[in-house]
Amino acid sequence: MPPYHAILVGHTGGGGGGFNVYAECRPGTVVVTVHESGDDNGPAVYLGVSVDDSTVIRDIGPTHDGEVASGPVQSRVRLYSYSGPSGDYRIEYDCRG
């Protein structure tokens, strides 16, 4: 993934999640914004966010359009989905410092 900032766009497969992204961050704060959370007619993507390979700042659970999760970061962020419905998503992370 590109370091520091990207917008992830895709389709989760349902059941076993759909993405698992590690990205380099500058020390500071990471902000994760859910722009599109999944199928408009069904449940949303289940999203987790952790930083520096340990600290969870967003637990697994359904997301909503416009939801923001943020927290301190030193070196990298992980965004991941787990069991949940299939659906389209658009999620942005920004840790440019």
mmCIF file of N, CA, C and O in Angstrom:
data_model
loop_
_atom_site.group_PDB
_atom_site.id
_atom_site.type_symbol
_atom_site.label_atom_id
_atom_site.label_comp_id
_atom_site.label_asym_id
_atom_site.label_seq_id
_atom_site.Cartn_x
_atom_site.Cartn_y
_atom_site.Cartn_z
ATOM 1 N N MET A 1 0.842 -1.188 0.000
ATOM 2 C CA MET A 1 0.000 0.000 0.000
ATOM 3 C C MET A 1 0.879 1.241 0.000
ATOM 4 O O MET A 1 1.985 1.213 0.504
ATOM 5 N N PRO A 2 0.335 2.326 -0.498
ATOM 6 C CA PRO A 2 1.078 3.578 -0.419
ATOM 7 C C PRO A 2 1.286 3.973 1.041
ATOM 8 O O PRO A 2 0.425 3.724 1.882
ATOM 9 N N PRO A 3 2.427 4.563 1.358
ATOM 10 C CA PRO A 3 2.634 5.001 2.732
ATOM 11 C C PRO A 3 1.797 6.234 3.048
ATOM 12 O O PRO A 3 1.470 7.012 2.148
ATOM 13 N N TYR A 4 1.430 6.359 4.293
ATOM 14 C CA TYR A 4 0.864 7.577 4.868
ATOM 15 C C TYR A 4 -0.590 7.897 4.529
ATOM 16 O O TYR A 4 -1.312 8.411 5.351
ATOM 17 N N HIS A 5 -1.049 7.619 3.299
ATOM 18 C CA HIS A 5 -2.403 8.030 2.937
ATOM 19 C C HIS A 5 -2.894 7.231 1.735
ATOM 20 O O HIS A 5 -2.166 7.048 0.765
ATOM 21 N N ALA A 6 -4.124 6.753 1.806
ATOM 22 C CA ALA A 6 -4.735 6.077 0.656
ATOM 23 C C ALA A 6 -6.236 5.960 0.888
ATOM 24 O O ALA A 6 -6.716 6.085 2.015
ATOM 25 N N ILE A 7 -6.942 5.725 -0.193
ATOM 26 C CA ILE A 7 -8.361 5.404 -0.115
ATOM 27 C C ILE A 7 -8.509 3.985 -0.663
ATOM 28 O O ILE A 7 -8.115 3.703 -1.797
ATOM 29 N N LEU A 8 -9.044 3.101 0.173
ATOM 30 C CA LEU A 8 -9.246 1.711 -0.209
ATOM 31 C C LEU A 8 -10.652 1.574 -0.777
ATOM 32 O O LEU A 8 -11.622 1.966 -0.133
ATOM 33 N N VAL A 9 -10.746 1.022 -1.960
ATOM 34 C CA VAL A 9 -12.038 0.823 -2.605
ATOM 35 C C VAL A 9 -12.116 -0.626 -3.031
ATOM 36 O O VAL A 9 -11.183 -1.150 -3.640
ATOM 37 N N GLY A 10 -13.200 -1.294 -2.701
ATOM 38 C CA GLY A 10 -13.310 -2.686 -3.102
ATOM 39 C C GLY A 10 -14.633 -3.289 -2.696
ATOM 40 O O GLY A 10 -15.591 -2.595 -2.379
ATOM 41 N N HIS A 11 -14.630 -4.613 -2.699
ATOM 42 C CA HIS A 11 -15.830 -5.380 -2.382
ATOM 43 C C HIS A 11 -15.422 -6.504 -1.445
ATOM 44 O O HIS A 11 -14.526 -7.280 -1.769
ATOM 45 N N THR A 12 -16.027 -6.561 -0.272
ATOM 46 C CA THR A 12 -15.720 -7.640 0.650
ATOM 47 C C THR A 12 -16.394 -8.910 0.171
ATOM 48 O O THR A 12 -17.455 -8.878 -0.433
ATOM 49 N N GLY A 13 -15.763 -10.016 0.481
ATOM 50 C CA GLY A 13 -16.289 -11.296 0.036
ATOM 51 C C GLY A 13 -17.362 -11.860 0.945
ATOM 52 O O GLY A 13 -18.027 -12.818 0.600
ATOM 53 N N GLY A 14 -17.510 -11.287 2.123
ATOM 54 C CA GLY A 14 -18.458 -11.833 3.083
ATOM 55 C C GLY A 14 -17.887 -13.065 3.749
ATOM 56 O O GLY A 14 -16.946 -13.676 3.269
ATOM 57 N N GLY A 15 -18.411 -13.422 4.880
ATOM 58 C CA GLY A 15 -17.976 -14.626 5.575
ATOM 59 C C GLY A 15 -16.621 -14.489 6.219
ATOM 60 O O GLY A 15 -16.506 -14.394 7.425
ATOM 61 N N GLY A 16 -15.557 -14.420 5.439
ATOM 62 C CA GLY A 16 -14.202 -14.368 5.983
ATOM 63 C C GLY A 16 -13.540 -13.024 5.869
ATOM 64 O O GLY A 16 -12.326 -12.921 5.936
ATOM 65 N N GLY A 17 -14.299 -11.988 5.673
ATOM 66 C CA GLY A 17 -13.705 -10.661 5.561
ATOM 67 C C GLY A 17 -13.490 -10.289 4.114
ATOM 68 O O GLY A 17 -14.188 -10.753 3.234
ATOM 69 N N GLY A 18 -12.498 -9.467 3.853
ATOM 70 C CA GLY A 18 -12.281 -9.062 2.477
ATOM 71 C C GLY A 18 -11.000 -8.296 2.264
ATOM 72 O O GLY A 18 -10.501 -8.230 1.168
ATOM 73 N N PHE A 19 -10.437 -7.713 3.320
ATOM 74 C CA PHE A 19 -9.168 -7.024 3.149
ATOM 75 C C PHE A 19 -8.365 -7.053 4.442
ATOM 76 O O PHE A 19 -8.896 -7.225 5.520
ATOM 77 N N ASN A 20 -7.057 -6.908 4.275
ATOM 78 C CA ASN A 20 -6.117 -6.884 5.385
ATOM 79 C C ASN A 20 -4.938 -6.047 4.915
ATOM 80 O O ASN A 20 -4.087 -6.524 4.177
ATOM 81 N N VAL A 21 -4.893 -4.787 5.298
ATOM 82 C CA VAL A 21 -3.944 -3.821 4.758
ATOM 83 C C VAL A 21 -3.020 -3.323 5.858
ATOM 84 O O VAL A 21 -3.484 -2.907 6.920
ATOM 85 N N TYR A 22 -1.723 -3.378 5.598
ATOM 86 C CA TYR A 22 -0.722 -2.760 6.469
ATOM 87 C C TYR A 22 -0.132 -1.577 5.710
ATOM 88 O O TYR A 22 0.183 -1.706 4.527
ATOM 89 N N ALA A 23 0.025 -0.442 6.379
ATOM 90 C CA ALA A 23 0.586 0.730 5.717
ATOM 91 C C ALA A 23 1.521 1.471 6.660
ATOM 92 O O ALA A 23 1.280 1.552 7.864
ATOM 93 N N GLU A 24 2.575 1.999 6.088
ATOM 94 C CA GLU A 24 3.555 2.775 6.841
ATOM 95 C C GLU A 24 2.944 4.113 7.254
ATOM 96 O O GLU A 24 2.200 4.726 6.493
ATOM 97 N N CYS A 25 3.276 4.544 8.480
ATOM 98 C CA CYS A 25 2.784 5.827 8.998
ATOM 99 C C CYS A 25 3.933 6.660 9.536
ATOM 100 O O CYS A 25 4.934 6.125 10.014
ATOM 101 N N ARG A 26 3.745 7.954 9.496
ATOM 102 C CA ARG A 26 4.651 8.854 10.213
ATOM 103 C C ARG A 26 4.163 8.953 11.659
ATOM 104 O O ARG A 26 2.970 8.808 11.926
ATOM 105 N N PRO A 27 5.058 9.214 12.600
ATOM 106 C CA PRO A 27 4.613 9.393 13.994
ATOM 107 C C PRO A 27 3.612 10.539 14.093
ATOM 108 O O PRO A 27 3.781 11.579 13.465
ATOM 109 N N GLY A 28 2.567 10.320 14.856
ATOM 110 C CA GLY A 28 1.521 11.331 15.020
ATOM 111 C C GLY A 28 0.183 10.670 15.260
ATOM 112 O O GLY A 28 0.052 9.803 16.113
ATOM 113 N N THR A 29 -0.784 11.045 14.457
ATOM 114 C CA THR A 29 -2.145 10.518 14.593
ATOM 115 C C THR A 29 -2.587 9.910 13.279
ATOM 116 O O THR A 29 -2.341 10.476 12.212
ATOM 117 N N VAL A 30 -3.248 8.765 13.359
ATOM 118 C CA VAL A 30 -3.871 8.188 12.180
ATOM 119 C C VAL A 30 -5.367 8.459 12.265
ATOM 120 O O VAL A 30 -5.959 8.383 13.339
ATOM 121 N N VAL A 31 -5.947 8.820 11.129
ATOM 122 C CA VAL A 31 -7.386 9.052 11.034
ATOM 123 C C VAL A 31 -7.915 8.122 9.947
ATOM 124 O O VAL A 31 -7.439 8.144 8.810
ATOM 125 N N VAL A 32 -8.907 7.305 10.312
ATOM 126 C CA VAL A 32 -9.534 6.380 9.374
ATOM 127 C C VAL A 32 -10.981 6.819 9.203
ATOM 128 O O VAL A 32 -11.721 6.927 10.176
ATOM 129 N N THR A 33 -11.369 7.080 7.955
ATOM 130 C CA THR A 33 -12.721 7.554 7.657
ATOM 131 C C THR A 33 -13.424 6.549 6.755
ATOM 132 O O THR A 33 -12.877 6.143 5.730
ATOM 133 N N VAL A 34 -14.622 6.172 7.132
ATOM 134 C CA VAL A 34 -15.435 5.274 6.319
ATOM 135 C C VAL A 34 -16.322 6.151 5.434
ATOM 136 O O VAL A 34 -17.232 6.814 5.920
ATOM 137 N N HIS A 35 -16.038 6.177 4.147
ATOM 138 C CA HIS A 35 -16.834 6.981 3.222
ATOM 139 C C HIS A 35 -18.040 6.190 2.710
ATOM 140 O O HIS A 35 -19.109 6.750 2.506
ATOM 141 N N GLU A 36 -17.819 4.901 2.481
ATOM 142 C CA GLU A 36 -18.914 4.030 2.043
ATOM 143 C C GLU A 36 -18.751 2.721 2.790
ATOM 144 O O GLU A 36 -17.718 2.067 2.700
ATOM 145 N N SER A 37 -19.760 2.343 3.553
ATOM 146 C CA SER A 37 -19.615 1.253 4.507
ATOM 147 C C SER A 37 -20.073 -0.107 4.010
ATOM 148 O O SER A 37 -19.888 -1.098 4.692
ATOM 149 N N GLY A 38 -20.670 -0.180 2.873
ATOM 150 C CA GLY A 38 -21.143 -1.470 2.392
ATOM 151 C C GLY A 38 -22.443 -1.343 1.642
ATOM 152 O O GLY A 38 -22.806 -0.279 1.161
ATOM 153 N N ASP A 39 -23.156 -2.417 1.586
ATOM 154 C CA ASP A 39 -24.406 -2.483 0.843
ATOM 155 C C ASP A 39 -25.457 -1.582 1.498
ATOM 156 O O ASP A 39 -25.756 -1.718 2.677
ATOM 157 N N ASP A 40 -26.029 -0.684 0.745
ATOM 158 C CA ASP A 40 -27.064 0.213 1.279
ATOM 159 C C ASP A 40 -28.300 -0.547 1.762
ATOM 160 O O ASP A 40 -29.058 -0.056 2.583
ATOM 161 N N ASN A 41 -28.497 -1.736 1.233
ATOM 162 C CA ASN A 41 -29.688 -2.505 1.582
ATOM 163 C C ASN A 41 -29.432 -3.560 2.658
ATOM 164 O O ASN A 41 -30.292 -4.385 2.925
ATOM 165 N N GLY A 42 -28.259 -3.552 3.244
ATOM 166 C CA GLY A 42 -27.945 -4.582 4.235
ATOM 167 C C GLY A 42 -26.938 -4.096 5.246
ATOM 168 O O GLY A 42 -26.603 -2.915 5.287
ATOM 169 N N PRO A 43 -26.423 -4.999 6.057
ATOM 170 C CA PRO A 43 -25.453 -4.628 7.095
ATOM 171 C C PRO A 43 -24.159 -4.092 6.497
ATOM 172 O O PRO A 43 -23.843 -4.339 5.340
ATOM 173 N N ALA A 44 -23.425 -3.379 7.303
ATOM 174 C CA ALA A 44 -22.204 -2.726 6.854
ATOM 175 C C ALA A 44 -20.979 -3.618 7.034
ATOM 176 O O ALA A 44 -21.022 -4.649 7.689
ATOM 177 N N VAL A 45 -19.865 -3.171 6.452
ATOM 178 C CA VAL A 45 -18.578 -3.840 6.591
ATOM 179 C C VAL A 45 -18.153 -3.848 8.060
ATOM 180 O O VAL A 45 -18.348 -2.874 8.775
ATOM 181 N N TYR A 46 -17.588 -4.942 8.501
ATOM 182 C CA TYR A 46 -17.016 -5.047 9.845
ATOM 183 C C TYR A 46 -15.547 -4.661 9.743
ATOM 184 O O TYR A 46 -14.797 -5.290 9.014
ATOM 185 N N LEU A 47 -15.148 -3.624 10.461
ATOM 186 C CA LEU A 47 -13.829 -3.024 10.297
ATOM 187 C C LEU A 47 -13.048 -3.019 11.598
ATOM 188 O O LEU A 47 -13.590 -2.695 12.649
ATOM 189 N N GLY A 48 -11.777 -3.361 11.503
ATOM 190 C CA GLY A 48 -10.869 -3.227 12.631
ATOM 191 C C GLY A 48 -9.695 -2.351 12.225
ATOM 192 O O GLY A 48 -9.277 -2.364 11.067
ATOM 193 N N VAL A 49 -9.177 -1.572 13.163
ATOM 194 C CA VAL A 49 -8.008 -0.740 12.919
ATOM 195 C C VAL A 49 -7.068 -0.924 14.097
ATOM 196 O O VAL A 49 -7.478 -0.785 15.244
ATOM 197 N N SER A 50 -5.825 -1.257 13.806
ATOM 198 C CA SER A 50 -4.832 -1.336 14.878
ATOM 199 C C SER A 50 -3.590 -0.566 14.452
ATOM 200 O O SER A 50 -3.346 -0.365 13.264
ATOM 201 N N VAL A 51 -2.809 -0.135 15.431
ATOM 202 C CA VAL A 51 -1.595 0.634 15.146
ATOM 203 C C VAL A 51 -0.400 -0.034 15.800
ATOM 204 O O VAL A 51 -0.519 -0.672 16.844
ATOM 205 N N ASP A 52 0.743 0.119 15.150
ATOM 206 C CA ASP A 52 2.024 -0.350 15.681
ATOM 207 C C ASP A 52 1.974 -1.817 16.110
ATOM 208 O O ASP A 52 2.567 -2.211 17.104
ATOM 209 N N ASP A 53 1.224 -2.611 15.346
ATOM 210 C CA ASP A 53 1.147 -4.062 15.532
ATOM 211 C C ASP A 53 0.571 -4.504 16.870
ATOM 212 O O ASP A 53 0.766 -5.641 17.272
ATOM 213 N N SER A 54 -0.122 -3.618 17.570
ATOM 214 C CA SER A 54 -0.660 -4.071 18.849
ATOM 215 C C SER A 54 -1.925 -3.341 19.281
ATOM 216 O O SER A 54 -2.912 -3.972 19.620
ATOM 217 N N THR A 55 -1.939 -2.038 19.302
ATOM 218 C CA THR A 55 -3.031 -1.280 19.905
ATOM 219 C C THR A 55 -4.217 -1.191 18.963
ATOM 220 O O THR A 55 -4.111 -0.681 17.845
ATOM 221 N N VAL A 56 -5.363 -1.678 19.413
ATOM 222 C CA VAL A 56 -6.584 -1.618 18.603
ATOM 223 C C VAL A 56 -7.298 -0.302 18.892
ATOM 224 O O VAL A 56 -7.588 0.016 20.044
ATOM 225 N N ILE A 57 -7.563 0.471 17.833
ATOM 226 C CA ILE A 57 -8.296 1.727 18.026
ATOM 227 C C ILE A 57 -9.708 1.647 17.468
ATOM 228 O O ILE A 57 -10.516 2.516 17.704
ATOM 229 N N ARG A 58 -9.994 0.593 16.720
ATOM 230 C CA ARG A 58 -11.358 0.377 16.225
ATOM 231 C C ARG A 58 -11.602 -1.113 16.272
ATOM 232 O O ARG A 58 -10.930 -1.878 15.594
ATOM 233 N N ASP A 59 -12.543 -1.532 17.099
ATOM 234 C CA ASP A 59 -12.824 -2.951 17.239
ATOM 235 C C ASP A 59 -13.712 -3.411 16.090
ATOM 236 O O ASP A 59 -14.307 -2.615 15.387
ATOM 237 N N ILE A 60 -13.773 -4.710 15.926
ATOM 238 C CA ILE A 60 -14.620 -5.282 14.892
ATOM 239 C C ILE A 60 -16.074 -4.950 15.194
ATOM 240 O O ILE A 60 -16.528 -5.044 16.317
ATOM 241 N N GLY A 61 -16.775 -4.546 14.193
ATOM 242 C CA GLY A 61 -18.192 -4.237 14.345
ATOM 243 C C GLY A 61 -18.670 -3.512 13.109
ATOM 244 O O GLY A 61 -17.874 -3.000 12.340
ATOM 245 N N PRO A 62 -19.946 -3.454 12.887
ATOM 246 C CA PRO A 62 -20.441 -2.813 11.671
ATOM 247 C C PRO A 62 -20.101 -1.322 11.661
ATOM 248 O O PRO A 62 -20.138 -0.662 12.682
ATOM 249 N N THR A 63 -19.747 -0.837 10.491
ATOM 250 C CA THR A 63 -19.419 0.575 10.324
ATOM 251 C C THR A 63 -20.594 1.308 9.704
ATOM 252 O O THR A 63 -21.536 0.700 9.207
ATOM 253 N N HIS A 64 -20.495 2.620 9.699
ATOM 254 C CA HIS A 64 -21.524 3.466 9.095
ATOM 255 C C HIS A 64 -20.839 4.531 8.252
ATOM 256 O O HIS A 64 -19.733 4.958 8.565
ATOM 257 N N ASP A 65 -21.492 4.971 7.198
ATOM 258 C CA ASP A 65 -20.939 6.044 6.366
ATOM 259 C C ASP A 65 -20.603 7.243 7.240
ATOM 260 O O ASP A 65 -21.397 7.645 8.090
ATOM 261 N N GLY A 66 -19.429 7.795 7.042
ATOM 262 C CA GLY A 66 -19.003 8.976 7.779
ATOM 263 C C GLY A 66 -18.334 8.685 9.111
ATOM 264 O O GLY A 66 -17.832 9.595 9.754
ATOM 265 N N GLU A 67 -18.285 7.427 9.515
ATOM 266 C CA GLU A 67 -17.651 7.082 10.795
ATOM 267 C C GLU A 67 -16.147 7.345 10.739
ATOM 268 O O GLU A 67 -15.499 7.097 9.722
ATOM 269 N N VAL A 68 -15.598 7.856 11.838
ATOM 270 C CA VAL A 68 -14.175 8.169 11.923
ATOM 271 C C VAL A 68 -13.591 7.493 13.152
ATOM 272 O O VAL A 68 -14.184 7.517 14.226
ATOM 273 N N ALA A 69 -12.423 6.879 12.978
ATOM 274 C CA ALA A 69 -11.659 6.321 14.096
ATOM 275 C C ALA A 69 -10.275 6.932 14.029
ATOM 276 O O ALA A 69 -9.704 7.076 12.948
ATOM 277 N N SER A 70 -9.738 7.329 15.170
ATOM 278 C CA SER A 70 -8.397 7.913 15.158
ATOM 279 C C SER A 70 -7.660 7.552 16.433
ATOM 280 O O SER A 70 -8.265 7.176 17.439
ATOM 281 N N GLY A 71 -6.342 7.659 16.375
ATOM 282 C CA GLY A 71 -5.527 7.373 17.536
ATOM 283 C C GLY A 71 -4.066 7.625 17.238
ATOM 284 O O GLY A 71 -3.677 7.824 16.082
ATOM 285 N N PRO A 72 -3.242 7.620 18.273
ATOM 286 C CA PRO A 72 -1.813 7.856 18.084
ATOM 287 C C PRO A 72 -1.140 6.684 17.369
ATOM 288 O O PRO A 72 -1.540 5.530 17.548
ATOM 289 N N VAL A 73 -0.147 6.998 16.565
ATOM 290 C CA VAL A 73 0.586 5.971 15.820
ATOM 291 C C VAL A 73 2.058 6.362 15.755
ATOM 292 O O VAL A 73 2.384 7.548 15.724
ATOM 293 N N GLN A 74 2.918 5.361 15.739
ATOM 294 C CA GLN A 74 4.355 5.599 15.610
ATOM 295 C C GLN A 74 4.900 5.164 14.250
ATOM 296 O O GLN A 74 5.704 5.868 13.660
ATOM 297 N N SER A 75 4.465 3.984 13.760
ATOM 298 C CA SER A 75 5.121 3.487 12.556
ATOM 299 C C SER A 75 4.209 2.853 11.508
ATOM 300 O O SER A 75 4.503 2.919 10.327
ATOM 301 N N ARG A 76 3.114 2.192 11.926
ATOM 302 C CA ARG A 76 2.257 1.614 10.896
ATOM 303 C C ARG A 76 0.854 1.355 11.411
ATOM 304 O O ARG A 76 0.611 1.275 12.608
ATOM 305 N N VAL A 77 -0.046 1.221 10.448
ATOM 306 C CA VAL A 77 -1.456 0.981 10.738
ATOM 307 C C VAL A 77 -1.886 -0.283 9.993
ATOM 308 O O VAL A 77 -1.334 -0.623 8.946
ATOM 309 N N ARG A 78 -2.852 -0.966 10.572
ATOM 310 C CA ARG A 78 -3.462 -2.126 9.916
ATOM 311 C C ARG A 78 -4.966 -1.910 9.866
ATOM 312 O O ARG A 78 -5.584 -1.582 10.879
ATOM 313 N N LEU A 79 -5.545 -2.085 8.694
ATOM 314 C CA LEU A 79 -6.995 -2.042 8.523
ATOM 315 C C LEU A 79 -7.428 -3.411 8.037
ATOM 316 O O LEU A 79 -6.802 -3.977 7.138
ATOM 317 N N TYR A 80 -8.491 -3.947 8.626
ATOM 318 C CA TYR A 80 -8.886 -5.304 8.278
ATOM 319 C C TYR A 80 -10.383 -5.484 8.474
ATOM 320 O O TYR A 80 -11.012 -4.808 9.267
ATOM 321 N N SER A 81 -10.933 -6.406 7.710
ATOM 322 C CA SER A 81 -12.344 -6.756 7.879
ATOM 323 C C SER A 81 -12.427 -8.222 8.278
ATOM 324 O O SER A 81 -11.547 -9.019 7.978
ATOM 325 N N TYR A 82 -13.493 -8.538 8.967
ATOM 326 C CA TYR A 82 -13.748 -9.923 9.368
ATOM 327 C C TYR A 82 -15.145 -10.310 8.947
ATOM 328 O O TYR A 82 -15.770 -9.614 8.166
ATOM 329 N N SER A 83 -15.612 -11.410 9.486
ATOM 330 C CA SER A 83 -16.895 -11.939 9.041
ATOM 331 C C SER A 83 -17.954 -10.851 9.029
ATOM 332 O O SER A 83 -18.054 -10.045 9.940
ATOM 333 N N GLY A 84 -18.681 -10.836 8.009
ATOM 334 C CA GLY A 84 -19.731 -9.855 7.800
ATOM 335 C C GLY A 84 -20.273 -10.052 6.411
ATOM 336 O O GLY A 84 -19.829 -10.941 5.682
ATOM 337 N N PRO A 85 -21.191 -9.243 6.013
ATOM 338 C CA PRO A 85 -21.803 -9.408 4.692
ATOM 339 C C PRO A 85 -20.855 -8.963 3.588
ATOM 340 O O PRO A 85 -19.888 -8.252 3.825
ATOM 341 N N SER A 86 -21.135 -9.391 2.382
ATOM 342 C CA SER A 86 -20.385 -8.859 1.255
ATOM 343 C C SER A 86 -20.975 -7.503 0.897
ATOM 344 O O SER A 86 -22.158 -7.252 1.092
ATOM 345 N N GLY A 87 -20.135 -6.624 0.417
ATOM 346 C CA GLY A 87 -20.605 -5.295 0.032
ATOM 347 C C GLY A 87 -19.452 -4.421 -0.407
ATOM 348 O O GLY A 87 -18.291 -4.734 -0.170
ATOM 349 N N ASP A 88 -19.774 -3.344 -1.076
ATOM 350 C CA ASP A 88 -18.755 -2.394 -1.524
ATOM 351 C C ASP A 88 -18.342 -1.508 -0.359
ATOM 352 O O ASP A 88 -19.148 -1.206 0.515
ATOM 353 N N TYR A 89 -17.098 -1.080 -0.367
ATOM 354 C CA TYR A 89 -16.620 -0.190 0.680
ATOM 355 C C TYR A 89 -15.656 0.838 0.087
ATOM 356 O O TYR A 89 -15.067 0.618 -0.976
ATOM 357 N N ARG A 90 -15.521 1.950 0.784
ATOM 358 C CA ARG A 90 -14.524 2.982 0.455
ATOM 359 C C ARG A 90 -14.058 3.544 1.785
ATOM 360 O O ARG A 90 -14.829 4.204 2.499
ATOM 361 N N ILE A 91 -12.818 3.249 2.146
ATOM 362 C CA ILE A 91 -12.264 3.601 3.460
ATOM 363 C C ILE A 91 -10.945 4.330 3.242
ATOM 364 O O ILE A 91 -10.088 3.868 2.492
ATOM 365 N N GLU A 92 -10.787 5.458 3.914
ATOM 366 C CA GLU A 92 -9.576 6.277 3.787
ATOM 367 C C GLU A 92 -8.774 6.238 5.067
ATOM 368 O O GLU A 92 -9.329 6.284 6.148
ATOM 369 N N TYR A 93 -7.453 6.115 4.931
ATOM 370 C CA TYR A 93 -6.590 6.298 6.089
ATOM 371 C C TYR A 93 -5.616 7.423 5.796
ATOM 372 O O TYR A 93 -5.197 7.623 4.661
ATOM 373 N N ASP A 94 -5.281 8.181 6.832
ATOM 374 C CA ASP A 94 -4.365 9.307 6.688
ATOM 375 C C ASP A 94 -3.467 9.358 7.935
ATOM 376 O O ASP A 94 -3.942 9.563 9.027
ATOM 377 N N CYS A 95 -2.190 9.116 7.730
ATOM 378 C CA CYS A 95 -1.218 9.206 8.830
ATOM 379 C C CYS A 95 0.056 9.867 8.319
ATOM 380 O O CYS A 95 1.154 9.383 8.501
ATOM 381 N N ARG A 96 -0.146 11.021 7.675
ATOM 382 C CA ARG A 96 0.974 11.754 7.082
ATOM 383 C C ARG A 96 1.741 12.558 8.119
ATOM 384 O O ARG A 96 2.758 13.144 7.811
ATOM 385 N N GLY A 97 1.238 12.596 9.355
ATOM 386 C CA GLY A 97 1.955 13.310 10.403
ATOM 387 C C GLY A 97 1.512 14.735 10.556
ATOM 388 O O GLY A 97 0.608 15.218 9.955
#
